[in-house]
Amino acid sequence: MNDPDPGGPTAFRGAVAALEAARPRREVRLSTMPPPRRPAPFAHAMAASVLLPTEPGTPEEDHEVADGRFVLLHDPAGQEGWNGPFRVVTLTRAELEPELATDPLLPEVAWSWLLEALEARAPGSEEPSGTVTRSGSYFFGGLADRSPRVEIELRASWSPADSWEPAEHLLAWCAVLAQCAGLPPEPGGMAGVTALPRRRGPRSGR
């Protein structure tokens, strides 16, 4: 259970302040969300969405092409496998073009983006682990007018180095979220990285 003091230790408060001050690329919108209660004595969670303008003539101003969450866990005593008092836990989800569902390299590519983003912005990160899942939904009967939906989900966690900048970890993850959404890397970003093809139009309901 989290400590009743929402501020927490000085190191945790400083990390939270740095996360709140981070500014990702303009397509990524961040907001705070209730943190998980059990994994660590202290936690801070942020939700993210990648929003893009809709096609001309549609009523919506923008639409979501990917979403996820970034959770910072803190246990002053540390936990097994953390190698320190902090652990970052993330979830990334993006809807893709259906033809990507059969690409055998898709999971490896998505995982390599995370490792490259951490190396570029948060070097020294330890114990990265996670899963990459792709799933497809196909509609029939009264729902047959809907297009097939393919989604990639990347769950990952890692431990910051002893000397770390919390905002850089958040921005590294935001870069991966944007790439999974089909956005090209920003100028000066990771070299040689190609974004996944993005679905055209708003995401269908879950």
Short mmCIF file of N, CA, C and O in Angstrom, two decimals, residues 77-152:
data_model
loop_
_atom_site.label_atom_id
_atom_site.label_comp_id
_atom_site.label_asym_id
_atom_site.label_seq_id
_atom_site.Cartn_x
_atom_site.Cartn_y
_atom_site.Cartn_z
N ALA A 77 13.94 0.78 -0.08
CA ALA A 77 14.71 -0.42 0.25
C ALA A 77 15.06 -1.25 -0.97
O ALA A 77 15.81 -2.22 -0.88
N GLY A 78 14.52 -0.88 -2.14
CA GLY A 78 14.75 -1.66 -3.35
C GLY A 78 13.92 -2.93 -3.35
O GLY A 78 13.32 -3.30 -2.33
N GLN A 79 13.89 -3.60 -4.48
CA GLN A 79 13.18 -4.87 -4.61
C GLN A 79 14.01 -5.81 -5.48
O GLN A 79 14.87 -5.37 -6.25
N GLU A 80 13.74 -7.08 -5.37
CA GLU A 80 14.50 -8.07 -6.14
C GLU A 80 14.36 -7.80 -7.64
O GLU A 80 13.27 -7.63 -8.16
N GLY A 81 15.50 -7.73 -8.31
CA GLY A 81 15.52 -7.49 -9.75
C GLY A 81 15.57 -6.03 -10.15
O GLY A 81 15.72 -5.72 -11.33
N TRP A 82 15.44 -5.10 -9.18
CA TRP A 82 15.45 -3.69 -9.52
C TRP A 82 16.86 -3.14 -9.67
O TRP A 82 17.08 -2.20 -10.44
N ASN A 83 17.79 -3.58 -8.86
CA ASN A 83 19.14 -3.01 -8.83
C ASN A 83 19.12 -1.54 -8.45
O ASN A 83 19.90 -0.74 -8.97
N GLY A 84 18.23 -1.17 -7.54
CA GLY A 84 18.14 0.22 -7.10
C GLY A 84 16.77 0.50 -6.54
O GLY A 84 15.89 -0.37 -6.50
N PRO A 85 16.51 1.75 -6.12
CA PRO A 85 15.24 2.09 -5.49
C PRO A 85 14.12 2.45 -6.47
O PRO A 85 12.99 2.67 -6.04
N PHE A 86 14.42 2.55 -7.78
CA PHE A 86 13.41 2.95 -8.76
C PHE A 86 13.23 1.86 -9.82
O PHE A 86 14.15 1.13 -10.16
N ARG A 87 12.03 1.82 -10.36
CA ARG A 87 11.72 0.95 -11.49
C ARG A 87 10.68 1.65 -12.35
O ARG A 87 9.72 2.25 -11.85
N VAL A 88 10.88 1.63 -13.66
CA VAL A 88 9.93 2.20 -14.62
C VAL A 88 9.14 1.07 -15.26
O VAL A 88 9.73 0.06 -15.69
N VAL A 89 7.83 1.23 -15.34
CA VAL A 89 6.96 0.23 -15.96
C VAL A 89 6.10 0.95 -17.00
O VAL A 89 5.47 1.97 -16.69
N THR A 90 6.06 0.42 -18.22
CA THR A 90 5.33 1.11 -19.29
C THR A 90 4.42 0.15 -20.06
O THR A 90 4.65 -1.05 -20.12
N LEU A 91 3.41 0.75 -20.67
CA LEU A 91 2.51 0.06 -21.59
C LEU A 91 2.34 0.94 -22.82
O LEU A 91 2.06 2.14 -22.69
N THR A 92 2.51 0.36 -23.99
CA THR A 92 2.36 1.07 -25.26
C THR A 92 1.40 0.30 -26.14
O THR A 92 1.57 -0.91 -26.33
N ARG A 93 0.39 0.98 -26.70
CA ARG A 93 -0.56 0.34 -27.61
C ARG A 93 -0.76 1.21 -28.83
O ARG A 93 -0.89 2.43 -28.72
N ALA A 94 -0.80 0.57 -30.00
CA ALA A 94 -1.04 1.31 -31.24
C ALA A 94 -1.75 0.40 -32.23
O ALA A 94 -1.48 -0.80 -32.29
N GLU A 95 -2.66 0.98 -33.00
CA GLU A 95 -3.37 0.23 -34.04
C GLU A 95 -2.61 0.36 -35.35
O GLU A 95 -2.14 1.45 -35.70
N LEU A 96 -2.49 -0.75 -36.06
CA LEU A 96 -1.65 -0.82 -37.25
C LEU A 96 -2.46 -1.19 -38.48
O LEU A 96 -3.61 -1.61 -38.38
N GLU A 97 -1.82 -1.09 -39.62
CA GLU A 97 -2.41 -1.59 -40.85
C GLU A 97 -2.47 -3.13 -40.78
O GLU A 97 -1.53 -3.78 -40.30
N PRO A 98 -3.57 -3.75 -41.23
CA PRO A 98 -3.74 -5.20 -41.08
C PRO A 98 -2.61 -6.05 -41.66
O PRO A 98 -2.30 -7.11 -41.14
N GLU A 99 -1.98 -5.58 -42.75
CA GLU A 99 -0.96 -6.41 -43.37
C GLU A 99 0.26 -6.62 -42.47
O GLU A 99 1.04 -7.56 -42.66
N LEU A 100 0.42 -5.77 -41.46
CA LEU A 100 1.56 -5.94 -40.55
C LEU A 100 1.38 -7.11 -39.60
O LEU A 100 2.33 -7.54 -38.96
N ALA A 101 0.18 -7.64 -39.48
CA ALA A 101 -0.07 -8.73 -38.55
C ALA A 101 0.75 -9.97 -38.89
O ALA A 101 1.07 -10.77 -38.00
N THR A 102 1.12 -10.12 -40.15
CA THR A 102 1.87 -11.31 -40.56
C THR A 102 3.37 -11.07 -40.65
O THR A 102 4.11 -11.99 -41.02
N ASP A 103 3.83 -9.88 -40.32
CA ASP A 103 5.27 -9.59 -40.40
C ASP A 103 5.99 -10.29 -39.25
O ASP A 103 5.79 -9.95 -38.08
N PRO A 104 6.83 -11.28 -39.53
CA PRO A 104 7.47 -12.03 -38.44
C PRO A 104 8.47 -11.20 -37.63
O PRO A 104 8.80 -11.57 -36.50
N LEU A 105 8.93 -10.09 -38.17
CA LEU A 105 9.93 -9.28 -37.48
C LEU A 105 9.32 -8.17 -36.63
O LEU A 105 10.05 -7.46 -35.94
N LEU A 106 8.01 -8.01 -36.67
CA LEU A 106 7.39 -6.91 -35.96
C LEU A 106 7.72 -6.88 -34.47
O LEU A 106 8.11 -5.82 -33.94
N PRO A 107 7.61 -7.96 -33.73
CA PRO A 107 7.93 -7.90 -32.30
C PRO A 107 9.38 -7.49 -32.04
O PRO A 107 9.66 -6.67 -31.16
N GLU A 108 10.31 -8.07 -32.80
CA GLU A 108 11.72 -7.73 -32.60
C GLU A 108 11.99 -6.27 -32.91
O GLU A 108 12.78 -5.61 -32.23
N VAL A 109 11.36 -5.76 -33.96
CA VAL A 109 11.55 -4.36 -34.33
C VAL A 109 11.05 -3.44 -33.22
O VAL A 109 11.73 -2.49 -32.81
N ALA A 110 9.86 -3.71 -32.72
CA ALA A 110 9.29 -2.87 -31.67
C ALA A 110 10.16 -2.89 -30.41
O ALA A 110 10.40 -1.85 -29.78
N TRP A 111 10.65 -4.06 -30.04
CA TRP A 111 11.50 -4.15 -28.85
C TRP A 111 12.83 -3.42 -29.07
O TRP A 111 13.35 -2.76 -28.15
N SER A 112 13.38 -3.53 -30.27
CA SER A 112 14.65 -2.84 -30.55
C SER A 112 14.48 -1.33 -30.45
O SER A 112 15.42 -0.63 -30.05
N TRP A 113 13.30 -0.80 -30.80
CA TRP A 113 13.08 0.63 -30.67
C TRP A 113 13.21 1.07 -29.22
O TRP A 113 13.78 2.12 -28.94
N LEU A 114 12.67 0.29 -28.31
CA LEU A 114 12.77 0.64 -26.90
C LEU A 114 14.23 0.66 -26.46
O LEU A 114 14.68 1.62 -25.82
N LEU A 115 14.97 -0.38 -26.79
CA LEU A 115 16.37 -0.44 -26.39
C LEU A 115 17.17 0.72 -26.98
O LEU A 115 18.02 1.31 -26.30
N GLU A 116 16.90 1.04 -28.24
CA GLU A 116 17.62 2.14 -28.88
C GLU A 116 17.24 3.49 -28.27
O GLU A 116 18.09 4.37 -28.12
N ALA A 117 15.97 3.65 -27.93
CA ALA A 117 15.54 4.91 -27.31
C ALA A 117 16.18 5.09 -25.95
O ALA A 117 16.61 6.20 -25.59
N LEU A 118 16.25 4.02 -25.16
CA LEU A 118 16.90 4.11 -23.85
C LEU A 118 18.39 4.40 -24.00
O LEU A 118 18.95 5.19 -23.25
N GLU A 119 19.03 3.75 -24.95
CA GLU A 119 20.45 3.98 -25.15
C GLU A 119 20.72 5.42 -25.57
O GLU A 119 21.72 6.03 -25.17
N ALA A 120 19.80 5.99 -26.37
CA ALA A 120 20.00 7.34 -26.86
C ALA A 120 19.73 8.40 -25.79
O ALA A 120 20.44 9.41 -25.70
N ARG A 121 18.71 8.20 -24.96
CA ARG A 121 18.29 9.25 -24.02
C ARG A 121 18.52 8.88 -22.56
O ARG A 121 18.58 9.78 -21.72
N ALA A 122 18.61 7.60 -22.25
CA ALA A 122 18.76 7.18 -20.86
C ALA A 122 19.78 6.05 -20.78
O ALA A 122 19.45 4.94 -20.33
N PRO A 123 21.03 6.30 -21.19
CA PRO A 123 22.03 5.23 -21.17
C PRO A 123 22.28 4.73 -19.76
O PRO A 123 22.16 5.46 -18.79
N GLY A 124 22.63 3.46 -19.68
CA GLY A 124 22.89 2.85 -18.39
C GLY A 124 21.67 2.21 -17.76
O GLY A 124 21.77 1.64 -16.67
N SER A 125 20.52 2.27 -18.41
CA SER A 125 19.32 1.62 -17.88
C SER A 125 19.57 0.12 -17.74
O SER A 125 20.17 -0.51 -18.61
N GLU A 126 19.09 -0.46 -16.63
CA GLU A 126 19.41 -1.84 -16.32
C GLU A 126 18.16 -2.72 -16.32
O GLU A 126 17.05 -2.25 -16.13
N GLU A 127 18.41 -4.02 -16.52
CA GLU A 127 17.38 -5.05 -16.41
C GLU A 127 16.13 -4.77 -17.25
O GLU A 127 15.00 -4.91 -16.77
N PRO A 128 16.28 -4.38 -18.53
CA PRO A 128 15.06 -4.20 -19.34
C PRO A 128 14.40 -5.54 -19.61
O PRO A 128 15.07 -6.53 -19.92
N SER A 129 13.10 -5.59 -19.47
CA SER A 129 12.36 -6.81 -19.75
C SER A 129 10.97 -6.44 -20.22
O SER A 129 10.49 -5.33 -19.94
N GLY A 130 10.31 -7.36 -20.92
CA GLY A 130 8.97 -7.03 -21.37
C GLY A 130 8.44 -8.02 -22.39
O GLY A 130 9.06 -9.05 -22.68
N THR A 131 7.31 -7.67 -22.95
CA THR A 131 6.64 -8.49 -23.95
C THR A 131 6.13 -7.61 -25.08
O THR A 131 5.78 -6.45 -24.86
N VAL A 132 6.07 -8.19 -26.28
CA VAL A 132 5.45 -7.53 -27.43
C VAL A 132 4.36 -8.46 -27.93
O VAL A 132 4.62 -9.63 -28.25
N THR A 133 3.14 -7.95 -27.99
CA THR A 133 1.99 -8.75 -28.41
C THR A 133 1.30 -8.07 -29.58
O THR A 133 1.11 -6.85 -29.58
N ARG A 134 0.93 -8.85 -30.56
CA ARG A 134 0.12 -8.32 -31.65
C ARG A 134 -1.15 -9.13 -31.72
O ARG A 134 -1.15 -10.35 -31.56
N SER A 135 -2.25 -8.46 -31.96
CA SER A 135 -3.54 -9.14 -32.00
C SER A 135 -4.37 -8.56 -33.14
O SER A 135 -4.22 -7.40 -33.51
N GLY A 136 -5.26 -9.39 -33.67
CA GLY A 136 -6.12 -8.95 -34.76
C GLY A 136 -7.58 -9.23 -34.45
O GLY A 136 -7.92 -10.24 -33.84
N SER A 137 -8.45 -8.30 -34.84
CA SER A 137 -9.89 -8.47 -34.69
C SER A 137 -10.54 -8.36 -36.06
O SER A 137 -10.26 -7.41 -36.82
N TYR A 138 -11.42 -9.31 -36.36
CA TYR A 138 -12.10 -9.34 -37.64
C TYR A 138 -13.61 -9.40 -37.36
O TYR A 138 -14.04 -10.13 -36.47
N PHE A 139 -14.38 -8.66 -38.11
CA PHE A 139 -15.79 -8.44 -37.77
C PHE A 139 -16.72 -9.12 -38.78
O PHE A 139 -16.47 -9.12 -39.98
N PHE A 140 -17.83 -9.66 -38.23
CA PHE A 140 -18.76 -10.41 -39.06
C PHE A 140 -20.20 -10.07 -38.68
O PHE A 140 -20.46 -9.42 -37.67
N GLY A 141 -21.13 -10.51 -39.51
CA GLY A 141 -22.53 -10.28 -39.24
C GLY A 141 -22.87 -8.80 -39.23
O GLY A 141 -22.55 -8.06 -40.16
N GLY A 142 -23.53 -8.37 -38.16
CA GLY A 142 -23.91 -6.96 -38.05
C GLY A 142 -22.75 -6.01 -37.95
O GLY A 142 -22.93 -4.80 -38.09
N LEU A 143 -21.55 -6.54 -37.72
CA LEU A 143 -20.36 -5.69 -37.61
C LEU A 143 -19.47 -5.80 -38.84
O LEU A 143 -18.35 -5.28 -38.84
N ALA A 144 -19.96 -6.45 -39.89
CA ALA A 144 -19.12 -6.73 -41.05
C ALA A 144 -18.66 -5.48 -41.78
O ALA A 144 -17.69 -5.54 -42.55
N ASP A 145 -19.30 -4.33 -41.53
CA ASP A 145 -18.89 -3.12 -42.21
C ASP A 145 -17.64 -2.50 -41.59
O ASP A 145 -17.07 -1.57 -42.15
N ARG A 146 -17.21 -3.03 -40.47
CA ARG A 146 -16.00 -2.50 -39.83
C ARG A 146 -14.76 -3.10 -40.46
O ARG A 146 -14.74 -4.27 -40.85
N SER A 147 -13.71 -2.30 -40.54
CA SER A 147 -12.45 -2.79 -41.08
C SER A 147 -11.73 -3.64 -40.03
O SER A 147 -11.88 -3.42 -38.83
N PRO A 148 -10.94 -4.62 -40.47
CA PRO A 148 -10.16 -5.40 -39.51
C PRO A 148 -9.26 -4.48 -38.68
O PRO A 148 -8.79 -3.44 -39.16
N ARG A 149 -9.04 -4.88 -37.44
CA ARG A 149 -8.22 -4.07 -36.53
C ARG A 149 -7.05 -4.90 -36.03
O ARG A 149 -7.23 -6.00 -35.52
N VAL A 150 -5.84 -4.38 -36.21
CA VAL A 150 -4.63 -5.03 -35.73
C VAL A 150 -3.95 -4.08 -34.75
O VAL A 150 -3.77 -2.89 -35.04
N GLU A 151 -3.58 -4.62 -33.61
CA GLU A 151 -2.99 -3.77 -32.56
C GLU A 151 -1.69 -4.39 -32.08
O GLU A 151 -1.57 -5.61 -31.96
N ILE A 152 -0.73 -3.54 -31.80
CA ILE A 152 0.51 -3.97 -31.17
C ILE A 152 0.52 -3.43 -29.75
O ILE A 152 0.10 -2.29 -29.50
#
